[in-house]
Amino acid sequence: MTLFEFLRARAKTHTGIIVSRSSRRLVSWRKFWSRIERGTARLQGEWDVKAGDTVAYWGRGHQDALMLYIAAARCGARLLPLEHASLQQASATILRDIPVKILLHDDELSFAQPPAVPVITNLSSLIATRSYHAPVVTEDVQLPSLITLFRDANGRFRTEEHSLQQLSSMTTTPVTQEFRVGAALFDNDVFAPQVLSTLTAGGTIIFR
């Protein structure tokens, strides 16, 4: 069973059980999947995101960023997370080398000088619409869905791409049924081994 199939099934069988919570809101499994579908429809229909495109996230481990990742993956797109100050400071170089279709940012953030990308919008706009047509997607877990950045010995940024299938293979059995996200959601030692593991175990992910 793929992550997409798992989430759809949980949305039907565990409708009122909480999958994520923050100081802002509680999200049940049913709402979680509904928001992913809304996000997918908006990425496709309004922002024309297609398979192979790159979507950037600029923020600090927001609750909606997890839904953004899954929605982008359903489109066949890759998510480029810019969650650390060093990546944000180097964004001009990074976004020159990795062209993105759209950049979504945490609502409370503002830019002294906005990054040079075609579209910039706040993360809450991803799920703002309540009227949408269910997106028609080909959910392919083997397509690259996440780009991670690291510096090489010369201080240059290098990229690694991960498919949802690869990330799912890195999941483990969580020690507890809850995981609390700190400042970053998509770090290598956080996303697959902690967040996805808790998600696929049916646990609760706690955001700030």
C-alpha positions as protocol buffer text, in pm:
chain_id: "A"
residue {
  index: 1
  type: MET
  ca { x: 0 y: 0 z: 0 }
}
residue {
  index: 2
  type: THR
  ca { x: 140 y: 339 z: -98 }
}
residue {
  index: 3
  type: LEU
  ca { x: 124 y: 642 z: 129 }
}
residue {
  index: 4
  type: PHE
  ca { x: -151 y: 789 z: -90 }
}
residue {
  index: 5
  type: GLU
  ca { x: -361 y: 474 z: -56 }
}
residue {
  index: 6
  type: PHE
  ca { x: -296 y: 462 z: 318 }
}
residue {
  index: 7
  type: LEU
  ca { x: -407 y: 823 z: 369 }
}
residue {
  index: 8
  type: ARG
  ca { x: -724 y: 774 z: 164 }
}
residue {
  index: 9
  type: ALA
  ca { x: -811 y: 463 z: 365 }
}
residue {
  index: 10
  type: ARG
  ca { x: -750 y: 637 z: 700 }
}
residue {
  index: 11
  type: ALA
  ca { x: -966 y: 930 z: 591 }
}
residue {
  index: 12
  type: LYS
  ca { x: -1255 y: 686 z: 542 }
}
residue {
  index: 13
  type: THR
  ca { x: -1206 y: 468 z: 848 }
}
residue {
  index: 14
  type: HIS
  ca { x: -1063 y: 709 z: 1108 }
}
residue {
  index: 15
  type: THR
  ca { x: -1254 y: 1023 z: 1013 }
}
residue {
  index: 16
  type: GLY
  ca { x: -1254 y: 1205 z: 1348 }
}
residue {
  index: 17
  type: ILE
  ca { x: -919 y: 1090 z: 1486 }
}
residue {
  index: 18
  type: ILE
  ca { x: -653 y: 1360 z: 1502 }
}
residue {
  index: 19
  type: VAL
  ca { x: -349 y: 1318 z: 1273 }
}
residue {
  index: 20
  type: SER
  ca { x: -184 y: 1656 z: 1337 }
}
residue {
  index: 21
  type: ARG
  ca { x: -225 y: 1938 z: 1584 }
}
residue {
  index: 22
  type: SER
  ca { x: -77 y: 2277 z: 1656 }
}
residue {
  index: 23
  type: SER
  ca { x: -157 y: 2583 z: 1862 }
}
residue {
  index: 24
  type: ARG
  ca { x: -373 y: 2694 z: 1569 }
}
residue {
  index: 25
  type: ARG
  ca { x: -587 y: 2388 z: 1500 }
}
residue {
  index: 26
  type: LEU
  ca { x: -652 y: 2018 z: 1515 }
}
residue {
  index: 27
  type: VAL
  ca { x: -663 y: 1823 z: 1189 }
}
residue {
  index: 28
  type: SER
  ca { x: -849 y: 1494 z: 1166 }
}
residue {
  index: 29
  type: TRP
  ca { x: -765 y: 1225 z: 913 }
}
residue {
  index: 30
  type: ARG
  ca { x: -1070 y: 1322 z: 707 }
}
residue {
  index: 31
  type: LYS
  ca { x: -973 y: 1691 z: 703 }
}
residue {
  index: 32
  type: PHE
  ca { x: -611 y: 1600 z: 635 }
}
residue {
  index: 33
  type: TRP
  ca { x: -694 y: 1415 z: 315 }
}
residue {
  index: 34
  type: SER
  ca { x: -953 y: 1674 z: 212 }
}
residue {
  index: 35
  type: ARG
  ca { x: -691 y: 1948 z: 240 }
}
residue {
  index: 36
  type: ILE
  ca { x: -443 y: 1743 z: 41 }
}
residue {
  index: 37
  type: GLU
  ca { x: -702 y: 1706 z: -235 }
}
residue {
  index: 38
  type: ARG
  ca { x: -774 y: 2080 z: -225 }
}
residue {
  index: 39
  type: GLY
  ca { x: -403 y: 2152 z: -239 }
}
residue {
  index: 40
  type: THR
  ca { x: -353 y: 1917 z: -533 }
}
residue {
  index: 41
  type: ALA
  ca { x: -641 y: 2078 z: -721 }
}
residue {
  index: 42
  type: ARG
  ca { x: -505 y: 2428 z: -657 }
}
residue {
  index: 43
  type: LEU
  ca { x: -149 y: 2337 z: -758 }
}
residue {
  index: 44
  type: GLN
  ca { x: -275 y: 2184 z: -1081 }
}
residue {
  index: 45
  type: GLY
  ca { x: -565 y: 2410 z: -1172 }
}
residue {
  index: 46
  type: GLU
  ca { x: -451 y: 2752 z: -1055 }
}
residue {
  index: 47
  type: TRP
  ca { x: -73 y: 2731 z: -1066 }
}
residue {
  index: 48
  type: ASP
  ca { x: -34 y: 2476 z: -1349 }
}
residue {
  index: 49
  type: VAL
  ca { x: 204 y: 2250 z: -1158 }
}
residue {
  index: 50
  type: LYS
  ca { x: 288 y: 1941 z: -1361 }
}
residue {
  index: 51
  type: ALA
  ca { x: 499 y: 1630 z: -1321 }
}
residue {
  index: 52
  type: GLY
  ca { x: 867 y: 1722 z: -1305 }
}
residue {
  index: 53
  type: ASP
  ca { x: 806 y: 2079 z: -1184 }
}
residue {
  index: 54
  type: THR
  ca { x: 956 y: 2208 z: -860 }
}
residue {
  index: 55
  type: VAL
  ca { x: 757 y: 2374 z: -582 }
}
residue {
  index: 56
  type: ALA
  ca { x: 950 y: 2561 z: -312 }
}
residue {
  index: 57
  type: TYR
  ca { x: 855 y: 2592 z: 54 }
}
residue {
  index: 58
  type: TRP
  ca { x: 998 y: 2882 z: 257 }
}
residue {
  index: 59
  type: GLY
  ca { x: 924 y: 2856 z: 627 }
}
residue {
  index: 60
  type: ARG
  ca { x: 988 y: 2674 z: 951 }
}
residue {
  index: 61
  type: GLY
  ca { x: 811 y: 2341 z: 970 }
}
residue {
  index: 62
  type: HIS
  ca { x: 452 y: 2463 z: 936 }
}
residue {
  index: 63
  type: GLN
  ca { x: 159 y: 2225 z: 981 }
}
residue {
  index: 64
  type: ASP
  ca { x: 38 y: 2289 z: 625 }
}
residue {
  index: 65
  type: ALA
  ca { x: 382 y: 2216 z: 475 }
}
residue {
  index: 66
  type: LEU
  ca { x: 326 y: 1843 z: 522 }
}
residue {
  index: 67
  type: MET
  ca { x: 4 y: 1867 z: 319 }
}
residue {
  index: 68
  type: LEU
  ca { x: 191 y: 2074 z: 59 }
}
residue {
  index: 69
  type: TYR
  ca { x: 449 y: 1798 z: 18 }
}
residue {
  index: 70
  type: ILE
  ca { x: 188 y: 1525 z: -34 }
}
residue {
  index: 71
  type: ALA
  ca { x: -18 y: 1743 z: -271 }
}
residue {
  index: 72
  type: ALA
  ca { x: 291 y: 1825 z: -477 }
}
residue {
  index: 73
  type: ALA
  ca { x: 392 y: 1457 z: -486 }
}
residue {
  index: 74
  type: ARG
  ca { x: 45 y: 1367 z: -617 }
}
residue {
  index: 75
  type: CYS
  ca { x: 109 y: 1610 z: -905 }
}
residue {
  index: 76
  type: GLY
  ca { x: 441 y: 1438 z: -975 }
}
residue {
  index: 77
  type: ALA
  ca { x: 624 y: 1754 z: -866 }
}
residue {
  index: 78
  type: ARG
  ca { x: 924 y: 1792 z: -635 }
}
residue {
  index: 79
  type: LEU
  ca { x: 927 y: 1998 z: -317 }
}
residue {
  index: 80
  type: LEU
  ca { x: 1231 y: 2213 z: -246 }
}
residue {
  index: 81
  type: PRO
  ca { x: 1224 y: 2305 z: 126 }
}
residue {
  index: 82
  type: LEU
  ca { x: 1406 y: 2620 z: 235 }
}
residue {
  index: 83
  type: GLU
  ca { x: 1367 y: 2594 z: 611 }
}
residue {
  index: 84
  type: HIS
  ca { x: 1710 y: 2696 z: 738 }
}
residue {
  index: 85
  type: ALA
  ca { x: 1851 y: 3048 z: 754 }
}
residue {
  index: 86
  type: SER
  ca { x: 2158 y: 2942 z: 555 }
}
residue {
  index: 87
  type: LEU
  ca { x: 1940 y: 2816 z: 269 }
}
residue {
  index: 88
  type: GLN
  ca { x: 1720 y: 3124 z: 274 }
}
residue {
  index: 89
  type: GLN
  ca { x: 2025 y: 3351 z: 269 }
}
residue {
  index: 90
  type: ALA
  ca { x: 2162 y: 3159 z: -29 }
}
residue {
  index: 91
  type: SER
  ca { x: 1822 y: 3145 z: -203 }
}
residue {
  index: 92
  type: ALA
  ca { x: 1926 y: 3366 z: -496 }
}
residue {
  index: 93
  type: THR
  ca { x: 2190 y: 3111 z: -597 }
}
residue {
  index: 94
  type: ILE
  ca { x: 1977 y: 2808 z: -514 }
}
residue {
  index: 95
  type: LEU
  ca { x: 1672 y: 2930 z: -707 }
}
residue {
  index: 96
  type: ARG
  ca { x: 1888 y: 3024 z: -1003 }
}
residue {
  index: 97
  type: ASP
  ca { x: 2019 y: 2668 z: -1022 }
}
residue {
  index: 98
  type: ILE
  ca { x: 1684 y: 2504 z: -939 }
}
residue {
  index: 99
  type: PRO
  ca { x: 1403 y: 2689 z: -1118 }
}
residue {
  index: 100
  type: VAL
  ca { x: 1071 y: 2664 z: -934 }
}
residue {
  index: 101
  type: LYS
  ca { x: 712 y: 2703 z: -1054 }
}
residue {
  index: 102
  type: ILE
  ca { x: 582 y: 2854 z: -732 }
}
residue {
  index: 103
  type: LEU
  ca { x: 709 y: 2936 z: -383 }
}
residue {
  index: 104
  type: LEU
  ca { x: 477 y: 2903 z: -83 }
}
residue {
  index: 105
  type: HIS
  ca { x: 575 y: 3055 z: 250 }
}
residue {
  index: 106
  type: ASP
  ca { x: 452 y: 3058 z: 609 }
}
residue {
  index: 107
  type: ASP
  ca { x: 187 y: 3326 z: 645 }
}
residue {
  index: 108
  type: GLU
  ca { x: 368 y: 3519 z: 918 }
}
residue {
  index: 109
  type: LEU
  ca { x: 685 y: 3559 z: 710 }
}
residue {
  index: 110
  type: SER
  ca { x: 761 y: 3863 z: 498 }
}
residue {
  index: 111
  type: PHE
  ca { x: 1042 y: 3930 z: 253 }
}
residue {
  index: 112
  type: ALA
  ca { x: 1269 y: 4232 z: 255 }
}
residue {
  index: 113
  type: GLN
  ca { x: 1348 y: 4132 z: -103 }
}
residue {
  index: 114
  type: PRO
  ca { x: 1122 y: 3860 z: -247 }
}
residue {
  index: 115
  type: PRO
  ca { x: 1296 y: 3566 z: -418 }
}
residue {
  index: 116
  type: ALA
  ca { x: 1302 y: 3576 z: -797 }
}
residue {
  index: 117
  type: VAL
  ca { x: 1036 y: 3314 z: -875 }
}
residue {
  index: 118
  type: PRO
  ca { x: 730 y: 3328 z: -1105 }
}
residue {
  index: 119
  type: VAL
  ca { x: 471 y: 3304 z: -823 }
}
residue {
  index: 120
  type: ILE
  ca { x: 498 y: 3369 z: -450 }
}
residue {
  index: 121
  type: THR
  ca { x: 201 y: 3308 z: -221 }
}
residue {
  index: 122
  type: ASN
  ca { x: 130 y: 3229 z: 142 }
}
residue {
  index: 123
  type: LEU
  ca { x: 94 y: 2868 z: 248 }
}
residue {
  index: 124
  type: SER
  ca { x: -263 y: 2904 z: 371 }
}
residue {
  index: 125
  type: SER
  ca { x: -375 y: 2989 z: 16 }
}
residue {
  index: 126
  type: LEU
  ca { x: -303 y: 2626 z: -76 }
}
residue {
  index: 127
  type: ILE
  ca { x: -616 y: 2510 z: 104 }
}
residue {
  index: 128
  type: ALA
  ca { x: -815 y: 2834 z: 98 }
}
residue {
  index: 129
  type: THR
  ca { x: -1071 y: 2721 z: -157 }
}
residue {
  index: 130
  type: ARG
  ca { x: -1367 y: 2513 z: -42 }
}
residue {
  index: 131
  type: SER
  ca { x: -1511 y: 2456 z: -388 }
}
residue {
  index: 132
  type: TYR
  ca { x: -1295 y: 2242 z: -612 }
}
residue {
  index: 133
  type: HIS
  ca { x: -1308 y: 1953 z: -854 }
}
residue {
  index: 134
  type: ALA
  ca { x: -1132 y: 1640 z: -733 }
}
residue {
  index: 135
  type: PRO
  ca { x: -800 y: 1640 z: -919 }
}
residue {
  index: 136
  type: VAL
  ca { x: -721 y: 1374 z: -1174 }
}
residue {
  index: 137
  type: VAL
  ca { x: -371 y: 1256 z: -1091 }
}
residue {
  index: 138
  type: THR
  ca { x: -143 y: 965 z: -1159 }
}
residue {
  index: 139
  type: GLU
  ca { x: 9 y: 893 z: -822 }
}
residue {
  index: 140
  type: ASP
  ca { x: 356 y: 762 z: -896 }
}
residue {
  index: 141
  type: VAL
  ca { x: 562 y: 694 z: -583 }
}
residue {
  index: 142
  type: GLN
  ca { x: 874 y: 640 z: -792 }
}
residue {
  index: 143
  type: LEU
  ca { x: 892 y: 999 z: -919 }
}
residue {
  index: 144
  type: PRO
  ca { x: 1127 y: 1237 z: -736 }
}
residue {
  index: 145
  type: SER
  ca { x: 919 y: 1418 z: -474 }
}
residue {
  index: 146
  type: LEU
  ca { x: 1169 y: 1588 z: -240 }
}
residue {
  index: 147
  type: ILE
  ca { x: 1492 y: 1778 z: -302 }
}
residue {
  index: 148
  type: THR
  ca { x: 1740 y: 1806 z: -18 }
}
residue {
  index: 149
  type: LEU
  ca { x: 2038 y: 2039 z: -23 }
}
residue {
  index: 150
  type: PHE
  ca { x: 2380 y: 1997 z: 132 }
}
residue {
  index: 151
  type: ARG
  ca { x: 2717 y: 2168 z: 104 }
}
residue {
  index: 152
  type: ASP
  ca { x: 3011 y: 1981 z: -43 }
}
residue {
  index: 153
  type: ALA
  ca { x: 3373 y: 2012 z: 73 }
}
residue {
  index: 154
  type: ASN
  ca { x: 3410 y: 2331 z: -133 }
}
residue {
  index: 155
  type: GLY
  ca { x: 3108 y: 2493 z: 27 }
}
residue {
  index: 156
  type: ARG
  ca { x: 2891 y: 2457 z: -282 }
}
residue {
  index: 157
  type: PHE
  ca { x: 2530 y: 2344 z: -260 }
}
residue {
  index: 158
  type: ARG
  ca { x: 2457 y: 1999 z: -397 }
}
residue {
  index: 159
  type: THR
  ca { x: 2119 y: 1835 z: -437 }
}
residue {
  index: 160
  type: GLU
  ca { x: 1976 y: 1493 z: -370 }
}
residue {
  index: 161
  type: GLU
  ca { x: 1636 y: 1385 z: -498 }
}
residue {
  index: 162
  type: HIS
  ca { x: 1418 y: 1134 z: -316 }
}
residue {
  index: 163
  type: SER
  ca { x: 1106 y: 958 z: -435 }
}
residue {
  index: 164
  type: LEU
  ca { x: 819 y: 880 z: -202 }
}
residue {
  index: 165
  type: GLN
  ca { x: 906 y: 514 z: -244 }
}
residue {
  index: 166
  type: GLN
  ca { x: 1262 y: 579 z: -122 }
}
residue {
  index: 167
  type: LEU
  ca { x: 1142 y: 789 z: 170 }
}
residue {
  index: 168
  type: SER
  ca { x: 887 y: 526 z: 268 }
}
residue {
  index: 169
  type: SER
  ca { x: 1163 y: 265 z: 280 }
}
residue {
  index: 170
  type: MET
  ca { x: 1339 y: 477 z: 546 }
}
residue {
  index: 171
  type: THR
  ca { x: 1047 y: 471 z: 787 }
}
residue {
  index: 172
  type: THR
  ca { x: 1085 y: 287 z: 1116 }
}
residue {
  index: 173
  type: THR
  ca { x: 857 y: 173 z: 1396 }
}
residue {
  index: 174
  type: PRO
  ca { x: 809 y: 485 z: 1611 }
}
residue {
  index: 175
  type: VAL
  ca { x: 885 y: 465 z: 1981 }
}
residue {
  index: 176
  type: THR
  ca { x: 576 y: 669 z: 2066 }
}
residue {
  index: 177
  type: GLN
  ca { x: 252 y: 754 z: 1887 }
}
residue {
  index: 178
  type: GLU
  ca { x: 342 y: 1122 z: 1877 }
}
residue {
  index: 179
  type: PHE
  ca { x: 620 y: 1322 z: 1719 }
}
residue {
  index: 180
  type: ARG
  ca { x: 683 y: 1691 z: 1784 }
}
residue {
  index: 181
  type: VAL
  ca { x: 825 y: 1889 z: 1491 }
}
residue {
  index: 182
  type: GLY
  ca { x: 1088 y: 2149 z: 1578 }
}
residue {
  index: 183
  type: ALA
  ca { x: 1201 y: 2424 z: 1342 }
}
residue {
  index: 184
  type: ALA
  ca { x: 1248 y: 2202 z: 1035 }
}
residue {
  index: 185
  type: LEU
  ca { x: 1014 y: 1941 z: 894 }
}
residue {
  index: 186
  type: PHE
  ca { x: 1210 y: 1812 z: 595 }
}
residue {
  index: 187
  type: ASP
  ca { x: 1556 y: 1741 z: 738 }
}
residue {
  index: 188
  type: ASN
  ca { x: 1691 y: 1395 z: 652 }
}
residue {
  index: 189
  type: ASP
  ca { x: 1687 y: 1282 z: 1014 }
}
residue {
  index: 190
  type: VAL
  ca { x: 1335 y: 1413 z: 1071 }
}
residue {
  index: 191
  type: PHE
  ca { x: 1109 y: 1371 z: 772 }
}
residue {
  index: 192
  type: ALA
  ca { x: 1122 y: 1002 z: 679 }
}
residue {
  index: 193
  type: PRO
  ca { x: 1239 y: 839 z: 1005 }
}
residue {
  index: 194
  type: GLN
  ca { x: 1018 y: 1052 z: 1231 }
}
residue {
  index: 195
  type: VAL
  ca { x: 734 y: 1228 z: 1050 }
}
residue {
  index: 196
  type: LEU
  ca { x: 648 y: 967 z: 788 }
}
residue {
  index: 197
  type: SER
  ca { x: 702 y: 688 z: 1040 }
}
residue {
  index: 198
  type: THR
  ca { x: 457 y: 846 z: 1283 }
}
residue {
  index: 199
  type: LEU
  ca { x: 211 y: 914 z: 1002 }
}
residue {
  index: 200
  type: THR
  ca { x: 212 y: 559 z: 867 }
}
residue {
  index: 201
  type: ALA
  ca { x: 183 y: 421 z: 1219 }
}
residue {
  index: 202
  type: GLY
  ca { x: -139 y: 616 z: 1261 }
}
residue {
  index: 203
  type: GLY
  ca { x: 9 y: 851 z: 1521 }
}
residue {
  index: 204
  type: THR
  ca { x: -17 y: 1224 z: 1576 }
}
residue {
  index: 205
  type: ILE
  ca { x: 230 y: 1486 z: 1451 }
}
residue {
  index: 206
  type: ILE
  ca { x: 253 y: 1794 z: 1672 }
}
residue {
  index: 207
  type: PHE
  ca { x: 355 y: 2131 z: 1529 }
}
residue {
  index: 208
  type: ARG
  ca { x: 438 y: 2454 z: 1708 }
}
